[in-house]
Short mmCIF file of C-alpha atoms and ligand atoms in Angstrom, two decimals:
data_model
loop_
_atom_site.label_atom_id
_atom_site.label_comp_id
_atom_site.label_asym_id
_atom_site.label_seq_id
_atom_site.Cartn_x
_atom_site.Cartn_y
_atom_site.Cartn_z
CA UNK A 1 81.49 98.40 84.78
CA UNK A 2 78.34 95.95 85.37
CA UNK A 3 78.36 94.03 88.45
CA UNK A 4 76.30 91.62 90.45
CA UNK A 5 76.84 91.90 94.21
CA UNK A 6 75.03 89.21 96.35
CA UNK A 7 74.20 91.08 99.73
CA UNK A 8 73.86 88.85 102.87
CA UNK A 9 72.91 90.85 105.53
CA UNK A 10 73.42 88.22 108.21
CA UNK A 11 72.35 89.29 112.20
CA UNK A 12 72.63 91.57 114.96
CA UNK A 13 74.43 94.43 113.35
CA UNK A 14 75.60 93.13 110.04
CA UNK A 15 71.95 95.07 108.39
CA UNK A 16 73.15 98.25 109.57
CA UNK A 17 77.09 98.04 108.64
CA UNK A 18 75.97 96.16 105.50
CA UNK A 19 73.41 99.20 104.67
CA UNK A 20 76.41 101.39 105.22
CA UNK A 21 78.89 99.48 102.82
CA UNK A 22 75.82 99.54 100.21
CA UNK A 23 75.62 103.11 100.50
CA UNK A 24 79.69 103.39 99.97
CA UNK A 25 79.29 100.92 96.76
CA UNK A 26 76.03 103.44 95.40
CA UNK A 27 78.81 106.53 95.78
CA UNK A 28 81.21 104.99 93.93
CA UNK A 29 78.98 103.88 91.19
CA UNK A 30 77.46 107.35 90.91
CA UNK A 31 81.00 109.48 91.29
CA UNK A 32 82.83 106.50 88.53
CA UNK A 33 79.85 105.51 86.02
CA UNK A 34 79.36 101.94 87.07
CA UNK A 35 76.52 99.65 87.54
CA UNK A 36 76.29 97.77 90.69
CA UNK A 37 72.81 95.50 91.12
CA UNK A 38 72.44 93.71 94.04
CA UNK A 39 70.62 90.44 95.36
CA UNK A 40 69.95 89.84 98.62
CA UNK A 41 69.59 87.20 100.32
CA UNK A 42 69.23 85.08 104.11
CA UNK A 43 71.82 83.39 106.11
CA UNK A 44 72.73 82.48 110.01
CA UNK A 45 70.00 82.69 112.64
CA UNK A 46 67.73 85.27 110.60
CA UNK A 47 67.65 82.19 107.70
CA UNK A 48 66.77 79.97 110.65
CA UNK A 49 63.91 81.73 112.12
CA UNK A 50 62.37 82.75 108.24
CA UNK A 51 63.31 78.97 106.83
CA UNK A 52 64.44 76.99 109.42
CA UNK A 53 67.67 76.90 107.59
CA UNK A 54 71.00 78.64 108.34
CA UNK A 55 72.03 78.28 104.83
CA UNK A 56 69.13 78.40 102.49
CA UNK A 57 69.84 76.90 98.92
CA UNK A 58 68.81 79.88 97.47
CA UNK A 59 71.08 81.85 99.13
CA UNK A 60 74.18 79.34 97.73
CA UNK A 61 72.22 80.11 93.97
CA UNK A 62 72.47 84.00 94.38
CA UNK A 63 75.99 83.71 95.67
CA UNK A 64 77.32 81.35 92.94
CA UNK A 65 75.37 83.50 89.87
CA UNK A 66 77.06 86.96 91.37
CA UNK A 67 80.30 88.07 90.16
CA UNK A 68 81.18 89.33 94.46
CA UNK A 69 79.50 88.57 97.74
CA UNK A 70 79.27 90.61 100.28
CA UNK A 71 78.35 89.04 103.94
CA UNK A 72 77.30 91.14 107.16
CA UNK A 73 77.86 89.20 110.66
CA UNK A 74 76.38 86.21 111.91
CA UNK A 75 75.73 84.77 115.50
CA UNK A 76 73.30 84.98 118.12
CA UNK A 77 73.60 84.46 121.84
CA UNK A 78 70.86 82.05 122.03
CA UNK A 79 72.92 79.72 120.03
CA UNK A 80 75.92 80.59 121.44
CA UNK A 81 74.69 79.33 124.97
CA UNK A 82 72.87 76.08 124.00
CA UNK A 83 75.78 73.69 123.19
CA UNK A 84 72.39 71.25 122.13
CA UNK A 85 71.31 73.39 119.81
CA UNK A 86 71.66 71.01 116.15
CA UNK A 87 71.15 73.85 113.91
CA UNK A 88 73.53 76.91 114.39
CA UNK A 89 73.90 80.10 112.93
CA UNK A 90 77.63 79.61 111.81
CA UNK A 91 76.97 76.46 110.36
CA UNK A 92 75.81 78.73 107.25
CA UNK A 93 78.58 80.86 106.78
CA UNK A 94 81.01 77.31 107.20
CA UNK A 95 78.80 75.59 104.46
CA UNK A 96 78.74 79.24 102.31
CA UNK A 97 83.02 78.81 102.42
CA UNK A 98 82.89 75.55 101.37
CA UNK A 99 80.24 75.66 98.58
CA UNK A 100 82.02 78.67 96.94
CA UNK A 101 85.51 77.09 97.24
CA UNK A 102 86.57 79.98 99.78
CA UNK A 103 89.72 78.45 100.45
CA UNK A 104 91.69 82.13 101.57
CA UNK A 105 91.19 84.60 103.94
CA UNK A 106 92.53 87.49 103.50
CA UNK A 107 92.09 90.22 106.50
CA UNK A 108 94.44 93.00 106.50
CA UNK A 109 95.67 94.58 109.36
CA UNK A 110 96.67 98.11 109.77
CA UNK A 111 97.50 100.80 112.23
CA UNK A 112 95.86 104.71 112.56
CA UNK A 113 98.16 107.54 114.04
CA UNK A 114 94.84 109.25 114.88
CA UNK A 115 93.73 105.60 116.81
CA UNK A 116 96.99 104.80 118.85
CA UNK A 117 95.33 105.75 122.04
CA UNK A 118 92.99 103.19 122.01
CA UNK A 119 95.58 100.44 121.57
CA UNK A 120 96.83 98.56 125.18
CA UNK A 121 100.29 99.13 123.05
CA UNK A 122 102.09 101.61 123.38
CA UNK A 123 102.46 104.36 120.20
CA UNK A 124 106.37 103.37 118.91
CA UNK A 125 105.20 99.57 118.79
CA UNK A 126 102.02 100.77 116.67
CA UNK A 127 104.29 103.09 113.98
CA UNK A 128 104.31 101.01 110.60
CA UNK A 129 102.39 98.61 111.19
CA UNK A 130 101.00 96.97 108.38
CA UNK A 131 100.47 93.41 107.46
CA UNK A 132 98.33 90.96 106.10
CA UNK A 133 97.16 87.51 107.48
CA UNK A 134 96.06 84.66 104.88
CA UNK A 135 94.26 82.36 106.84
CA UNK A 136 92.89 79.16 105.41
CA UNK A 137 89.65 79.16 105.25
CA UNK A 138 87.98 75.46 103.97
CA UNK A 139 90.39 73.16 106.06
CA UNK A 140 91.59 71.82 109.08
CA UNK A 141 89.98 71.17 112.68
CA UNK A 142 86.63 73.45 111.49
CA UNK A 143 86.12 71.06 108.66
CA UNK A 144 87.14 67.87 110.32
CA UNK A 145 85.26 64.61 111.74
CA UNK A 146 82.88 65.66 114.93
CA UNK A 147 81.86 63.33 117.29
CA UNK A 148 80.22 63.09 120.62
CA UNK A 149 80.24 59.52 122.52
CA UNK A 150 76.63 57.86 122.78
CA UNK A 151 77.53 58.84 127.18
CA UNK A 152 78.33 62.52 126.25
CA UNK A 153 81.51 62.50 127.75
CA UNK A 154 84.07 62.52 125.20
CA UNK A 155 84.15 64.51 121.95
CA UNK A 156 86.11 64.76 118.78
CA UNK A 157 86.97 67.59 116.51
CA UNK A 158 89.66 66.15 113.98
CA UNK A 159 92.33 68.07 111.83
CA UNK A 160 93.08 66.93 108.39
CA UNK A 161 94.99 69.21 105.72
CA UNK A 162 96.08 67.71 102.14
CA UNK A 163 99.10 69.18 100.56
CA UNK A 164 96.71 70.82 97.74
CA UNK A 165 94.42 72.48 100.53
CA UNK A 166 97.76 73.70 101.64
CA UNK A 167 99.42 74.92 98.77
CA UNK A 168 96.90 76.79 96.99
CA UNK A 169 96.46 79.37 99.65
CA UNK A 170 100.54 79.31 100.20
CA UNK A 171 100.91 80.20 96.56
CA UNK A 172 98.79 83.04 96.77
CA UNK A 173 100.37 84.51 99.98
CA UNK A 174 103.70 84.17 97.85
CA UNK A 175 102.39 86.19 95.38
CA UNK A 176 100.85 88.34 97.09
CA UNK A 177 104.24 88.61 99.38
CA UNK A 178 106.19 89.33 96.02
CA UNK A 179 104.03 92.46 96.00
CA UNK A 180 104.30 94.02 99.22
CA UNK A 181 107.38 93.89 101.43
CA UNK A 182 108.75 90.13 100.17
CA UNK A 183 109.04 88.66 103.82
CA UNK A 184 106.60 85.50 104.63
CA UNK A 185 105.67 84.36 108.55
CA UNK A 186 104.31 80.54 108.40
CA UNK A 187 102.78 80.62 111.65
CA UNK A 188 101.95 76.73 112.92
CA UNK A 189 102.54 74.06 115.85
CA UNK A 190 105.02 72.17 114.12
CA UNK A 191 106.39 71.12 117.39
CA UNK A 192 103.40 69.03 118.59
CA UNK A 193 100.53 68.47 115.35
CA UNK A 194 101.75 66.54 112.29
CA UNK A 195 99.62 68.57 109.85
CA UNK A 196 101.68 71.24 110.86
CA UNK A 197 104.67 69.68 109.85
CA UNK A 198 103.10 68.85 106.29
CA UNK A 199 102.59 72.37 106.35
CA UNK A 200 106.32 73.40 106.77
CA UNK A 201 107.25 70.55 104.12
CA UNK A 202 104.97 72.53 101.35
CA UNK A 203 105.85 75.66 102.14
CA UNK A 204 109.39 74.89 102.26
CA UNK A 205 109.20 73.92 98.72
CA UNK A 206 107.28 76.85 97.13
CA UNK A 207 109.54 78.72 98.94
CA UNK A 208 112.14 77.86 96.32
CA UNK A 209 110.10 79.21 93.88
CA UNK A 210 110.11 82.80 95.45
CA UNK A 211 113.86 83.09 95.91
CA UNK A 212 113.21 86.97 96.58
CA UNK A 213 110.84 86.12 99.41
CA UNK A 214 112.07 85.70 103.05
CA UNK A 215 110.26 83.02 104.57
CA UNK A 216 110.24 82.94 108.91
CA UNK A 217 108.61 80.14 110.73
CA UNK A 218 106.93 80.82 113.77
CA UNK A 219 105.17 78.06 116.37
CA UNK A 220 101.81 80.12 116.78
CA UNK A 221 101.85 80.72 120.54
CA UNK A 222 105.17 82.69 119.88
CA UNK A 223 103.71 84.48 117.00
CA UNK A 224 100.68 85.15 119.20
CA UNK A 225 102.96 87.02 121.73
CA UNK A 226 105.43 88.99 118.49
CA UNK A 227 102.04 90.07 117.42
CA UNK A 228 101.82 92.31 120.82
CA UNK A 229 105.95 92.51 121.07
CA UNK A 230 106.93 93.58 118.18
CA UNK A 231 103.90 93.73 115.31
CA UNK A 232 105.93 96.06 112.52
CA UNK A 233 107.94 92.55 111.74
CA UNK A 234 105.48 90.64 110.18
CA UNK A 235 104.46 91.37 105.86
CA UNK A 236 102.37 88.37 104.85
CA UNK A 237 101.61 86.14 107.58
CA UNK A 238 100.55 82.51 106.55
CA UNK A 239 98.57 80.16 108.85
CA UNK A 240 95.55 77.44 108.75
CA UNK A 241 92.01 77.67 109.74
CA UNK A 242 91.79 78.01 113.39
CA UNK A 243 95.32 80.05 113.89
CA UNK A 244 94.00 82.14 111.87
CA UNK A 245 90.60 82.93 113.38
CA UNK A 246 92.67 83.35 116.56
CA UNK A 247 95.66 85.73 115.81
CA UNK A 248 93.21 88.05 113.72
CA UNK A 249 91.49 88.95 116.46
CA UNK A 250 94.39 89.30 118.28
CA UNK A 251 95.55 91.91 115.42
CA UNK A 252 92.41 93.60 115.28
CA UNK A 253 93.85 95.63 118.83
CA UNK A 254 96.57 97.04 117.00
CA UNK A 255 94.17 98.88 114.63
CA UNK A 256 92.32 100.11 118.00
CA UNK A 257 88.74 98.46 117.40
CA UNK A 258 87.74 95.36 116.02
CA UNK A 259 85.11 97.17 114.29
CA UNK A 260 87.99 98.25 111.69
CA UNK A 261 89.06 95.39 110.48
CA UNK A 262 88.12 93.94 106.93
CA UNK A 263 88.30 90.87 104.90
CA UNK A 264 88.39 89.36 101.60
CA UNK A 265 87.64 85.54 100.68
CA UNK A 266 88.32 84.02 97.88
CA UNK A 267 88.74 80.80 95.49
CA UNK A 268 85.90 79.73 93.38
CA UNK A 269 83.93 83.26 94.08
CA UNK A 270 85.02 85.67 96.34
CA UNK A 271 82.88 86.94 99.62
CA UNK A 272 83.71 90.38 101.19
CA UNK A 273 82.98 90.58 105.30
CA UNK A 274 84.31 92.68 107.96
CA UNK A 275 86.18 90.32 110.68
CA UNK A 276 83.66 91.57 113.45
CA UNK A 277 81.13 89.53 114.53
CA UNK A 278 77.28 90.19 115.30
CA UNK A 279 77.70 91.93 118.64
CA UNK A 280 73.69 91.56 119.50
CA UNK A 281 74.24 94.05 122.17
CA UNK A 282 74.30 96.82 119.73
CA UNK A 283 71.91 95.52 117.05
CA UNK A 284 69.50 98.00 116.36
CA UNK A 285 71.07 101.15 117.79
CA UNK A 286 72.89 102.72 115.04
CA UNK A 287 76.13 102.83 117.08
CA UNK A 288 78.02 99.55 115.17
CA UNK A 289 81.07 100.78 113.45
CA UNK A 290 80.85 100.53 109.55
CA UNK A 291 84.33 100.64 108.37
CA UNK A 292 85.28 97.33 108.79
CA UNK A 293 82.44 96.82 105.85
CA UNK A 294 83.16 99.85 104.04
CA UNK A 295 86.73 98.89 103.73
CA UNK A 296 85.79 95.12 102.92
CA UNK A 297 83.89 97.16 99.85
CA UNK A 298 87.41 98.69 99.30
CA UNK A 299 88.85 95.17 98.71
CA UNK A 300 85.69 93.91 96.74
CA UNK A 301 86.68 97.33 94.27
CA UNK A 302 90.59 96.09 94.10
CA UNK A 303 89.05 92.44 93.45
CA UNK A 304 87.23 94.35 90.38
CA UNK A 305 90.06 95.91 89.26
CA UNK A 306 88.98 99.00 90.32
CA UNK A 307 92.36 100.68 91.75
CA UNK A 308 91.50 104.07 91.88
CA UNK A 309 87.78 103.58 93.50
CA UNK A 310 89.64 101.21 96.22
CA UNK A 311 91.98 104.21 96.95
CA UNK A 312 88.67 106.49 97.17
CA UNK A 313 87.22 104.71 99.61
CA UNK A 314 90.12 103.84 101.85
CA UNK A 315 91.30 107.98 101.85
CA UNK A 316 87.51 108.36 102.74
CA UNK A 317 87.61 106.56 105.76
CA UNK A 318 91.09 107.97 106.41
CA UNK A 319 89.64 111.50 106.42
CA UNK A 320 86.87 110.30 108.88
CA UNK A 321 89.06 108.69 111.74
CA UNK A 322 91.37 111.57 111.47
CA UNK A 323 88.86 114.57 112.12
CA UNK A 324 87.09 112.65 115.01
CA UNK A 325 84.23 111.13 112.57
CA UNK A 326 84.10 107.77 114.52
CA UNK A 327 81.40 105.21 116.29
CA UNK A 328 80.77 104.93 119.65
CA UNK A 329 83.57 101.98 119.92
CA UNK A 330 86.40 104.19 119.17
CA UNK A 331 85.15 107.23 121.18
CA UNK A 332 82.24 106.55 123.58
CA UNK A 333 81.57 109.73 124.67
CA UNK A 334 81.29 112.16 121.34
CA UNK A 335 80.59 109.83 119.10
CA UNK A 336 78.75 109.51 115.63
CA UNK A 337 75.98 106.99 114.38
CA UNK A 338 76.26 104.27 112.15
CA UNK A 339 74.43 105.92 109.19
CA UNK A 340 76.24 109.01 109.75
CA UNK A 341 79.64 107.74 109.60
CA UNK A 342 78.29 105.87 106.28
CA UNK A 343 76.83 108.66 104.76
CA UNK A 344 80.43 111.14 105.71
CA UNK A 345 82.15 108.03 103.77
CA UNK A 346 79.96 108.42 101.38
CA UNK A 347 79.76 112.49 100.93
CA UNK A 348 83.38 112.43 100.96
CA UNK A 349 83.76 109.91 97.89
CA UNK A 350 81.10 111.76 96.31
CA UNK A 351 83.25 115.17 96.94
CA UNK A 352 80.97 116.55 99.29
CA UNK A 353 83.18 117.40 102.50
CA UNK A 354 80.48 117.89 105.43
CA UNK A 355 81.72 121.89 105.88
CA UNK A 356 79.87 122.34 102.65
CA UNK A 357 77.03 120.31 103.07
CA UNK A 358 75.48 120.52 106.22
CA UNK A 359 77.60 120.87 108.95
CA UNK A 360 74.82 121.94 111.66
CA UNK A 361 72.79 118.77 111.32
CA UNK A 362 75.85 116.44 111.63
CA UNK A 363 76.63 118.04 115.16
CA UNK A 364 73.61 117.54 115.68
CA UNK A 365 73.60 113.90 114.91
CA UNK A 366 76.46 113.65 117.26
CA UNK A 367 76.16 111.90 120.31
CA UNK A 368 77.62 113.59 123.82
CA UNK A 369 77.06 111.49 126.56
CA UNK A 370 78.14 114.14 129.93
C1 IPM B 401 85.31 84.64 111.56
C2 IPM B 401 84.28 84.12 112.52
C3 IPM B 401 83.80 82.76 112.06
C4 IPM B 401 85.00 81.82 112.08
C5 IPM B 401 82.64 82.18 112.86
C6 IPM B 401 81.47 83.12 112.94
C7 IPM B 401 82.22 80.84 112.35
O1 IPM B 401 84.78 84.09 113.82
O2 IPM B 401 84.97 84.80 110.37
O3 IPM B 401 86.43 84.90 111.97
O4 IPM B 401 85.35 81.28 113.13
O5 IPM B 401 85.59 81.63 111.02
MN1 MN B 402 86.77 84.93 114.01
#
């Protein structure tokens, strides 16, 4: 298989994890026979110091000609604390979604046996726990009217959803429900905002297209606390822009480090990121964690049609958290590097298990902190 793969490498750490998922996409192509080519190209605040642009149009022209995207991090603090600032790193990864018709978000969450320790829950609520969140992506309060009064004193961020920015993304969580476990959470504020309301009125009715599907509907600060409570009830969990930016993070605890956690975008192309963000702290150190990239290459692969490789690269990073291969979020005193845990990923795809290769210099590329 040919394939273009636009590569955004974004800030802080998103080079190194994005280097790392690169290296993961190389060992596939070499252990199946297929042809990945990649593009790079600039976004977020390394865009804005090279062009003065967070979203260059080039960057929208190598995304739109590739047949996948696949996006690093973006963010950095000196945005984050001037609320002045008029150009902002995000702004390019908004106006990315909406140029490529991004409308879903798809971020799967899941739970490690080998990881439970490092969740604030306790193991029995962690057992079986696996769902997905579809969170809409080109809509609602991110996408609305902003406005600041000419005194400063009063702003506006407005939230406007149409019924067809609502029920494309509810289809596809339907069908998508139809092949997993059949039970749908619409997770809103139906009580208080109106658009949630028009939310509960469309999904109502596609429910009765997916007779086989159980469909719950949950106010979101409820579902915020079942997501702690009692996580193994939720399948396919359905829920707009902002909700959704919220309650994945919440999930992202369950899995023990938000450094796990992957996701897949998609509409009118589809973009491949891990939910983490830029953390500048770490940028630079070779101590990020990797999977939640790797495994967002795992979902680019399914996207492809590529079953098998998916399954390769997801029993790859299996066999790392299980024998102790992990970053220094996960385990902060022996831990491994960045481009370690990428190349194990990678070895292990490739059929090289590290007692065979070179055992020695991986200790010795392991960190102990006494
Ligand atoms: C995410 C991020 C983004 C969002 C930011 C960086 C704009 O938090 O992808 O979850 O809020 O959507
Ligand atoms: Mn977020």
């Amino acid at each position: 298989m040919h394939k273009n793969i636009a590569v955004i490498p974004g800030d802080g750490i998103g080079p190194e994890v994005t280097a790392q998922a690169v290296r993961v996409l190389n060992a596939i192509a070499h252990q199946y026979g297929h042809q990945f080519y990649y593009n790079s190209a600039l976004m977020g605040a390394d865009a804005i110091d090279k062009t003065g642009n967070p979203l260059p149009d080039e960057t929208i022209r190598i995304c739109a000609e590739s047949d996948a995207i696949l996006f690093g991090a973006i963010g950095h603090p000196k945005y984050d604390n001037d609320p002045t600032a008029k150009v902002r790193p995000e702004q390019g990864l908004l106006k990315l979604r909406k140029s490529l018709g991004l409308f879903a978000n798809i971020r799967p969450v899941k739970t490690y046996s080998s990881l439970y320790h490092l969740s604030p829950l306790k193991a029995n609520a962690l057992d079986a726990v696996d769902f997905v969140i579809f969170r809409e992506l080109t809509g609602g309060i991110y996408f609305g009217k902003k406005e600041l009064s000419a005194d400063g004193t009063t702003a506006i961020d407005e939230c406007t959803y149409n019924v067809t920015e609502i029920e494309r993304v509810s289809e596809l969580a339907f069908q998508f429900a139809m092949n997993r476990r059949k039970k749908l959470t619409l997770v809103d504020k139906a009580n208080v905002l109106e658009t949630s309301r028009l939310w509960r009125r469309c999904v109502q009715q596609i429910a009765t297209k997916y007779p086989e599907v159980q469909v719950d509907y949950m106010f979101v600060d409820n579902a915020a606390m079942q997501i702690i409570l009692n996580p193994k009830q939720f399948d396919v969990v359905l829920t707009e822009n902002m909700f959704g930016d919220i309650i994945s993070d919440e999930a992202s605890v369950l899995a023990g480090s938000l450094g796990l956690l992957p996701s897949a975008s998609i509409g009118g192309k589809a973009l491949f990121e891990p939910i983490h963000g830029s953390y500048p702290q770490a940028a630079g150190k070779d101590i990020a964690n990797p999977v939640g990239s790797i495994l967002s290459v795992a979902l680019m692969l399914e996207y492809f049609g590529l079953q098998n490789e998916a399954k390769a690269v997801k029993d790859a990073v299996d066999w790392t958290l299980q024998n102790g291969f992990v970053t220094k979020d996960i385990d902060p005193v022996n831990f491994y590097f960045t481009s370690t845990i990428g190349e194990l990923i990678a070895d292990h795809i490739m059929n090289k298990k590290p007692e065979g290769v070179n055992k020695a210099n991986i200790e010795l590329r392991k960190s102990t902190i006494i």
